Short mmCIF file of N, CA, C and O in Angstrom, two decimals:
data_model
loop_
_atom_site.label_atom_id
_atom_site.label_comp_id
_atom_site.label_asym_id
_atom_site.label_seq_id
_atom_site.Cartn_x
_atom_site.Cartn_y
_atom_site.Cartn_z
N UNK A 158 -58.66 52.00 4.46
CA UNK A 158 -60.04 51.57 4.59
C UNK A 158 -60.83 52.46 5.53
O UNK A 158 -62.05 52.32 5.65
N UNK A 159 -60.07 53.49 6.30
CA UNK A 159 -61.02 54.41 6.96
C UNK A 159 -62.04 55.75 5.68
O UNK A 159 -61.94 56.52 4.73
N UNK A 160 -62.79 55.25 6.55
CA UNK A 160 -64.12 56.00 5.24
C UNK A 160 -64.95 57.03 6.27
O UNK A 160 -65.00 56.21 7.19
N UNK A 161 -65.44 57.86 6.66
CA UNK A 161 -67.12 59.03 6.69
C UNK A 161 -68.15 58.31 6.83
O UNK A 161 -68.66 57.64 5.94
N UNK A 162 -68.45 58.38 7.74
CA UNK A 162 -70.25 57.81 7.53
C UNK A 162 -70.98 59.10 7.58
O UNK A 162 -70.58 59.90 8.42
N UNK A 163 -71.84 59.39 6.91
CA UNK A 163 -72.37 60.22 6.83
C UNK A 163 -74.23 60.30 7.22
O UNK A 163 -75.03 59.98 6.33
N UNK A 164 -74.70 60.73 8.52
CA UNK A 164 -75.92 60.23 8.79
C UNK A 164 -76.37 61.48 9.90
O UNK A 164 -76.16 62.63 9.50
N UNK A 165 -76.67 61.39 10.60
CA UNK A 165 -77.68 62.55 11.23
C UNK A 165 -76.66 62.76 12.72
O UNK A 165 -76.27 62.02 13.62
N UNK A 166 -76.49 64.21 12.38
CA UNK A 166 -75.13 64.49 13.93
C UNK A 166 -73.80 64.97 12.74
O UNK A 166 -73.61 65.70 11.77
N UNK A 167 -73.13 64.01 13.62
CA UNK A 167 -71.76 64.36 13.12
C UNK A 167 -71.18 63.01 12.40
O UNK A 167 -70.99 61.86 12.83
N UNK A 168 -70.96 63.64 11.11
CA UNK A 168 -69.91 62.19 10.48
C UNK A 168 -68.70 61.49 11.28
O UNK A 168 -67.80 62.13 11.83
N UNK A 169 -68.81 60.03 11.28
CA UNK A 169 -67.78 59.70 11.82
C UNK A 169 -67.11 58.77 10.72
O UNK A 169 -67.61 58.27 9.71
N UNK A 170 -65.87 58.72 11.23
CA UNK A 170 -64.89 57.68 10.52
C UNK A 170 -64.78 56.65 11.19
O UNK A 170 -64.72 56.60 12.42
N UNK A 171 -64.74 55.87 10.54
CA UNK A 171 -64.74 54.31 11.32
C UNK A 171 -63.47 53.40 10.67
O UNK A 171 -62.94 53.66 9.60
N UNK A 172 -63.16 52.44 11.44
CA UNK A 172 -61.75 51.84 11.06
C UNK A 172 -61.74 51.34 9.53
O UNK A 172 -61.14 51.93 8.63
N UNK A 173 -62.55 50.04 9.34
CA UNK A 173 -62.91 49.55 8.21
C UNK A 173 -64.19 49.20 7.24
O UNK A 173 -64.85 48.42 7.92
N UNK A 174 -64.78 49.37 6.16
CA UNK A 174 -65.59 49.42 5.68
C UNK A 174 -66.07 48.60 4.32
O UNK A 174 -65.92 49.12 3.22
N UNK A 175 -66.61 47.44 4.47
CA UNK A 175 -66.90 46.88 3.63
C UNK A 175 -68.37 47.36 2.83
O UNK A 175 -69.50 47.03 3.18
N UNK A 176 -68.03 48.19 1.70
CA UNK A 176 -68.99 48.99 1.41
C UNK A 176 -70.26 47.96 0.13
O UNK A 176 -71.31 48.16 -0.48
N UNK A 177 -69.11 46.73 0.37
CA UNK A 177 -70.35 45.96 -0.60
C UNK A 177 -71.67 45.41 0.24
O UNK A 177 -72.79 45.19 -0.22
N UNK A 178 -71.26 45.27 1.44
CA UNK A 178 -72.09 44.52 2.14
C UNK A 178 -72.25 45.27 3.16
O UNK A 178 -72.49 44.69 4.21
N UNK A 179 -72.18 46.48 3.18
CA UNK A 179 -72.82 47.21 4.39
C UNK A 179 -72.12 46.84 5.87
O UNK A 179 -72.81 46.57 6.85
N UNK A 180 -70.93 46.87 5.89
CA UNK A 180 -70.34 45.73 7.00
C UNK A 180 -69.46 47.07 7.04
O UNK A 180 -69.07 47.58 5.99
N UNK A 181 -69.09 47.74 8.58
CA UNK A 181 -68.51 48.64 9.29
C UNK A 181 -67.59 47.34 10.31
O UNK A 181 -68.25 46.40 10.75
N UNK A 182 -66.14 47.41 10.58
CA UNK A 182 -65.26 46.66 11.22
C UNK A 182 -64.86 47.83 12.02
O UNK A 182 -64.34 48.82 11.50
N UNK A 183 -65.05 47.75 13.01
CA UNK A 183 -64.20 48.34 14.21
C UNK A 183 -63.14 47.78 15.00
O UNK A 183 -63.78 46.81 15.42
N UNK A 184 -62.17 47.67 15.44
CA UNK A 184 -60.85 47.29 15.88
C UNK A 184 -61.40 48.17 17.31
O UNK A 184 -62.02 49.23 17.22
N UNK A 185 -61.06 47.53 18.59
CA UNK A 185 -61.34 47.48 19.83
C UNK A 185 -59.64 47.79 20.53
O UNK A 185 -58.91 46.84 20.25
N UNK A 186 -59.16 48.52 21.07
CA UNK A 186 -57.69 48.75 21.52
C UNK A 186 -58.13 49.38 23.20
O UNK A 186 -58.86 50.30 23.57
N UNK A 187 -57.17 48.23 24.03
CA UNK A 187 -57.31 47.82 25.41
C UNK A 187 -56.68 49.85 25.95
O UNK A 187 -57.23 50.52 26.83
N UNK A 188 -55.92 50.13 25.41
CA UNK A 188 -54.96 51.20 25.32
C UNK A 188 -55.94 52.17 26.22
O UNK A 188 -55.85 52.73 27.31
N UNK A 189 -57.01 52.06 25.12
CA UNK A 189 -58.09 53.94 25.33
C UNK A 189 -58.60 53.44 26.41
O UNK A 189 -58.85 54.35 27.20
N UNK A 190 -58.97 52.05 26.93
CA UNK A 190 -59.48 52.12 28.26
C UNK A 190 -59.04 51.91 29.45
O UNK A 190 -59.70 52.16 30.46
N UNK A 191 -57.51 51.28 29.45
CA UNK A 191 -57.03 51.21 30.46
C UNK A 191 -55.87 52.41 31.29
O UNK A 191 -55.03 53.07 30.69
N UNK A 192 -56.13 52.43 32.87
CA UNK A 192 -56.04 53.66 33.70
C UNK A 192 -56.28 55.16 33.22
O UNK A 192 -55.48 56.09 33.20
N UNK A 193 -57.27 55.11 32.94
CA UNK A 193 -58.22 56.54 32.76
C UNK A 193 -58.88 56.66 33.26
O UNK A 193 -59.72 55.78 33.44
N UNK A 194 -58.94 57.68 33.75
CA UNK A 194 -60.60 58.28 34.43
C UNK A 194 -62.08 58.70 33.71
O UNK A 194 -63.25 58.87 34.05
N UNK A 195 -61.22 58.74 32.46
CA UNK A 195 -62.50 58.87 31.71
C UNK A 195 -62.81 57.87 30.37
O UNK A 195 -63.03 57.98 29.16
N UNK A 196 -62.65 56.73 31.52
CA UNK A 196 -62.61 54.99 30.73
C UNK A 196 -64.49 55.14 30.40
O UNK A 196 -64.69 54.93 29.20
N UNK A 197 -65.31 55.32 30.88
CA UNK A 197 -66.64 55.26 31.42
C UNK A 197 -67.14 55.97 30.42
O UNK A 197 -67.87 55.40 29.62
N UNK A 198 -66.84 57.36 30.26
CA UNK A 198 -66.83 57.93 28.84
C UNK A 198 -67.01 57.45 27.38
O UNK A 198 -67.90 57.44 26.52
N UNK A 199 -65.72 57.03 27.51
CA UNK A 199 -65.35 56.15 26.49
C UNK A 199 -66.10 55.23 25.80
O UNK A 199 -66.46 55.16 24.62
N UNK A 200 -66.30 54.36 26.99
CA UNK A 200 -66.88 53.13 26.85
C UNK A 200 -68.49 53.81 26.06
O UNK A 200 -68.92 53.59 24.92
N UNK A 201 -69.02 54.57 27.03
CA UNK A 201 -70.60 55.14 26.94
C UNK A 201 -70.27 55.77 25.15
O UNK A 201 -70.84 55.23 24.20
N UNK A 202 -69.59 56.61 25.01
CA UNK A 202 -69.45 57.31 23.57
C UNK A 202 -69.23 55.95 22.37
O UNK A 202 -69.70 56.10 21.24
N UNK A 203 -68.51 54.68 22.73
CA UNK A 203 -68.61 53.80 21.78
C UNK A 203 -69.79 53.03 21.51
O UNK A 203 -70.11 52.90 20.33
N UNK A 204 -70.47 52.53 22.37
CA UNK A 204 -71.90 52.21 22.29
C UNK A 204 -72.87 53.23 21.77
O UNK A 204 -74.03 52.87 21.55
N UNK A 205 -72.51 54.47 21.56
CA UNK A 205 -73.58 55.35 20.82
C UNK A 205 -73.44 55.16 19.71
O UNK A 205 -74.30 54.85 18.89
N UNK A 206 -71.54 55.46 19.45
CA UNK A 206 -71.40 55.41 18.07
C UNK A 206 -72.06 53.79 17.40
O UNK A 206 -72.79 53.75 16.41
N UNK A 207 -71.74 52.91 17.96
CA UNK A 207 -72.26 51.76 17.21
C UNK A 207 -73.71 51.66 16.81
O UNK A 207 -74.04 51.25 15.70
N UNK A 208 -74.70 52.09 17.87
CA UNK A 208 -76.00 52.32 18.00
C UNK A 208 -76.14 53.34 16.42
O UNK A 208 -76.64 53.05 15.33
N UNK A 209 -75.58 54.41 16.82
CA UNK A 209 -75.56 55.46 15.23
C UNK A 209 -75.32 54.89 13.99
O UNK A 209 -76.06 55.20 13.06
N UNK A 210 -74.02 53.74 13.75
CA UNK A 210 -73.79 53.13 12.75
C UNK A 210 -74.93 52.19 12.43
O UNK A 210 -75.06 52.09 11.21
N UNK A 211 -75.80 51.45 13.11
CA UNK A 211 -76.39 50.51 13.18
C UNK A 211 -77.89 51.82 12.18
O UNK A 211 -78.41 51.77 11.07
N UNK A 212 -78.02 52.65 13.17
CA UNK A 212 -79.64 53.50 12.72
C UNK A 212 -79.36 53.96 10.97
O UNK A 212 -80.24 54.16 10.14
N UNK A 213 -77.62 54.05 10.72
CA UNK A 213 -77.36 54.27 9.45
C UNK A 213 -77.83 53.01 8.29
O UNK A 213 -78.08 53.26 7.11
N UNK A 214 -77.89 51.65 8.88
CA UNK A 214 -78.28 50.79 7.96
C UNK A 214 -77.07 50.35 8.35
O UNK A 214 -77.44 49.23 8.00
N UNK A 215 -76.10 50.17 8.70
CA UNK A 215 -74.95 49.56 8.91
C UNK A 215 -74.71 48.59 9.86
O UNK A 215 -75.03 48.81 11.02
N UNK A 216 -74.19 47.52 9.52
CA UNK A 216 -74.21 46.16 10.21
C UNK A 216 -72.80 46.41 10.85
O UNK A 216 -72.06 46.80 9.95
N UNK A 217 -72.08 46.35 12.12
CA UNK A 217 -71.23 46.49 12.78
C UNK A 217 -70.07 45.51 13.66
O UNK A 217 -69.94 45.83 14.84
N UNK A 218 -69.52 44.74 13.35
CA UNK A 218 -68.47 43.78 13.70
C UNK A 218 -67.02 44.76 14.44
O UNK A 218 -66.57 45.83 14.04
N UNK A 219 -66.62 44.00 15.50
CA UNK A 219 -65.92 44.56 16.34
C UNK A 219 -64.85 43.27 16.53
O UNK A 219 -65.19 42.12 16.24
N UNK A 220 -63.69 43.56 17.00
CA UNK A 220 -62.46 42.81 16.94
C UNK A 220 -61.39 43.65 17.75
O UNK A 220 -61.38 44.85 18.02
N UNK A 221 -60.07 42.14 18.19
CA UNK A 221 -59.62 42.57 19.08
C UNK A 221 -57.92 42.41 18.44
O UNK A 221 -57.63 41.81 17.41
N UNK A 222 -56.95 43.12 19.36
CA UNK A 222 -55.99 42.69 18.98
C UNK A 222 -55.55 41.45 19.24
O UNK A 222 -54.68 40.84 18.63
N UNK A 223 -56.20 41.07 20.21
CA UNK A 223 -55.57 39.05 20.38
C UNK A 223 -56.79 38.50 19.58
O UNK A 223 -56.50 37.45 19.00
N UNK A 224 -58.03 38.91 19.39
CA UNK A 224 -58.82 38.19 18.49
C UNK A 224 -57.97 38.22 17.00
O UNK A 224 -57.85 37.08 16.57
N UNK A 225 -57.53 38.98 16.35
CA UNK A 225 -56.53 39.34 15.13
C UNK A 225 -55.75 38.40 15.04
O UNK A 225 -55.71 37.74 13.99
N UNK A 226 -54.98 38.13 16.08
CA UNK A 226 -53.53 37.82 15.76
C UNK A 226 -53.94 36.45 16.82
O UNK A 226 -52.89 35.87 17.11
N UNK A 227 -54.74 36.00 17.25
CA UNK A 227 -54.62 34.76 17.99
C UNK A 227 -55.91 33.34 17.70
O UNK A 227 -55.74 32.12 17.69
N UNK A 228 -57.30 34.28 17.48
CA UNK A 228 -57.97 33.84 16.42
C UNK A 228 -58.96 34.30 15.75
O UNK A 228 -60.13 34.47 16.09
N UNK A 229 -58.31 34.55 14.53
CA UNK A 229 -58.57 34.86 13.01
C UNK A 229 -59.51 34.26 12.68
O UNK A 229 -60.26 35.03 12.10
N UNK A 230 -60.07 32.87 12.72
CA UNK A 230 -60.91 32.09 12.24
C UNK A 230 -62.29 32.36 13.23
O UNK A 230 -63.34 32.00 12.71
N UNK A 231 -62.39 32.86 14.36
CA UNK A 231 -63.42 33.27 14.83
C UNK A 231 -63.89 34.56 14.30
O UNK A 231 -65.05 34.71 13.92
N UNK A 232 -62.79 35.69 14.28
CA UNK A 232 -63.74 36.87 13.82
C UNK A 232 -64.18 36.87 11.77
O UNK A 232 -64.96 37.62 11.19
N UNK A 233 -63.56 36.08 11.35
CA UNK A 233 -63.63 35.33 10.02
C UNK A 233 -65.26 34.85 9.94
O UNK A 233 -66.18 35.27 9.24
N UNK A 234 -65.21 33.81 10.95
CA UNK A 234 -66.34 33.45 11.37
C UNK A 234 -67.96 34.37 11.44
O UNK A 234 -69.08 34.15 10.97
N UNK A 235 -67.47 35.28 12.15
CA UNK A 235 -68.47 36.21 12.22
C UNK A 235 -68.70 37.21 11.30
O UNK A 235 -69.86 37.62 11.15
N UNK A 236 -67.84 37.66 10.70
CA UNK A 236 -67.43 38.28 9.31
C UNK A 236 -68.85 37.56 7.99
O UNK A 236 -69.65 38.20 7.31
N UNK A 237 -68.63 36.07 8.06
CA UNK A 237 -69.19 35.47 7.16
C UNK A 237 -70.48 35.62 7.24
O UNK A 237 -71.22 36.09 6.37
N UNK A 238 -70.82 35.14 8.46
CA UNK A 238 -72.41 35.23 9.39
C UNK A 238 -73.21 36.67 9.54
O UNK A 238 -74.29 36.90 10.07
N UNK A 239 -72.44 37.40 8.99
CA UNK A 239 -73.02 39.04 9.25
C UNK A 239 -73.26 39.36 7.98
O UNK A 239 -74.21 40.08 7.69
N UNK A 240 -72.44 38.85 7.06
CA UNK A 240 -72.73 38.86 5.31
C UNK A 240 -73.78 37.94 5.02
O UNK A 240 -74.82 38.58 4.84
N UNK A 241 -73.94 36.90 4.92
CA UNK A 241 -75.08 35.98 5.23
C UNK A 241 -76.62 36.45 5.73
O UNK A 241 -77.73 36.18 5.28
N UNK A 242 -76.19 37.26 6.82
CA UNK A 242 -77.79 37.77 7.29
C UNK A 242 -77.84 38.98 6.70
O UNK A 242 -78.91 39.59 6.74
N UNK A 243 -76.38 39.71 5.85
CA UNK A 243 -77.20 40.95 5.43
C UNK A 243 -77.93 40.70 4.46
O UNK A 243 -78.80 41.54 4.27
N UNK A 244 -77.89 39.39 3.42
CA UNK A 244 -78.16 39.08 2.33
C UNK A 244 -79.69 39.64 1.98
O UNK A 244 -80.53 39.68 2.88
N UNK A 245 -80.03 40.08 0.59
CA UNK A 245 -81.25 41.07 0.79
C UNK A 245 -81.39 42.36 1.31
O UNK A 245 -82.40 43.02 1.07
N UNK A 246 -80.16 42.93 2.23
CA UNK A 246 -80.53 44.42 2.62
C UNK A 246 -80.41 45.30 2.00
O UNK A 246 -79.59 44.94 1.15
N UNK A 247 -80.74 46.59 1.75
CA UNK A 247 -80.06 47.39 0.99
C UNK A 247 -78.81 47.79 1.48
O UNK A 247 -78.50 47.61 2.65
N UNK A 248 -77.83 48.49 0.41
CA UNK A 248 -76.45 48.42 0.95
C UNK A 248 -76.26 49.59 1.02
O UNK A 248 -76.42 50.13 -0.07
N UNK A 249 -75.85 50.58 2.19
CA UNK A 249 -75.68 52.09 2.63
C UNK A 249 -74.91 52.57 1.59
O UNK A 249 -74.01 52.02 0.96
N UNK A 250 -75.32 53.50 1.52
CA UNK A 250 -74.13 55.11 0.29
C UNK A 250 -73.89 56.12 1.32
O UNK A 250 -73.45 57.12 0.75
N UNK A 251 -73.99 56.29 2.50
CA UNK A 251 -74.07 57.27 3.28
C UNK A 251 -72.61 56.91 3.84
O UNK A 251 -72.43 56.41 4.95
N UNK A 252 -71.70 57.19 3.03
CA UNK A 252 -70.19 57.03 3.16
C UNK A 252 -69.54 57.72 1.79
O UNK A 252 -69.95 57.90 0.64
N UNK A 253 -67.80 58.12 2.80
CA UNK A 253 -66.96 58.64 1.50
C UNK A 253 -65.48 59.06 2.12
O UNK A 253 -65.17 59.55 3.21
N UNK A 254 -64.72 58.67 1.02
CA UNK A 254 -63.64 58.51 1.73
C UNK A 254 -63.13 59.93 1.80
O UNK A 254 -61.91 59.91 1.89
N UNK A 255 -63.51 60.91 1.80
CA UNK A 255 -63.52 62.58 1.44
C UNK A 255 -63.81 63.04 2.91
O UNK A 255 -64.89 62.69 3.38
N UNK A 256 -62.99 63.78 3.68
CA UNK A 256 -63.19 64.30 4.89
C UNK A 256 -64.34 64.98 5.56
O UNK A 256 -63.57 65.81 6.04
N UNK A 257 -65.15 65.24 5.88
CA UNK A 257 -66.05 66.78 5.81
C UNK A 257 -65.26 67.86 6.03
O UNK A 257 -64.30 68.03 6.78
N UNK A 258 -65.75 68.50 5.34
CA UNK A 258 -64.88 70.05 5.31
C UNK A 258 -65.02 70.70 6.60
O UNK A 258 -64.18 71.59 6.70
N UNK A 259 -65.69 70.61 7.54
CA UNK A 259 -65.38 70.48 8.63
C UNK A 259 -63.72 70.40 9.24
O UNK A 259 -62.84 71.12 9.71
N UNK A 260 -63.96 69.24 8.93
CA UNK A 260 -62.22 68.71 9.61
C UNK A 260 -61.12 68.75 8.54
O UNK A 260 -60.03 68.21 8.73
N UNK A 261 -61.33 69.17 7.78
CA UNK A 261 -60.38 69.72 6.73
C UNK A 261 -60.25 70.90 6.58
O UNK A 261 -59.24 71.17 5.93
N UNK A 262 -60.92 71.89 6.95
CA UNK A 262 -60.50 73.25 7.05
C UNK A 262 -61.40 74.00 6.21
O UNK A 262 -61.27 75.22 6.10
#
């Protein structure tokens, strides 16, 4: 389910992609931010990217590994509620599961 977004900058890949409904799933991992020095980074570069996914037309849901595996019925929850309000939007094409040749050589 990792797909290209394709929009102004640099394409990114994002975890999961519900391409009917314009719905980008990101998975959140404690890993990349804990004891680093360049946690702050991190943090700052993920809020752009979401901000970027969002200017693409893309509606953006985020999840955890104990949200996953402890409760399912909340991010389910929000899953539903984000489909619901996209209802009526147009649905992004500015995706592909094809690398940019860029990063393929």
């Amino acid at each position: 389910s990792n797909v290209w977004i394709y929009g102004p900058g640099k394409p990114r890949r994002v975890d999961h992609l519900f391409p009917e409904h314009g719905i980008v799933i990101e998975a959140d991992g404690a890993v990349k931010y804990n004891n680093r020095a360049d946690a702050a980074e991190i943090v700052e570069d993920e809020k752009e990217r979401h901000r970027w996914l969002e200017r693409a037309g893309l509606s953006v849901i985020r999840y955890t590994n104990a949200m996953a595996r402890n409760r399912p019925s909340e991010f389910l929850a929000d899953l539903d509620r984000t489909i619901r309000e996209r209802r009526g939007r147009p649905v992004p094409t500015c995706w592909s599961l094809e690398p940019p040749k860029s990063v393929t050589g």
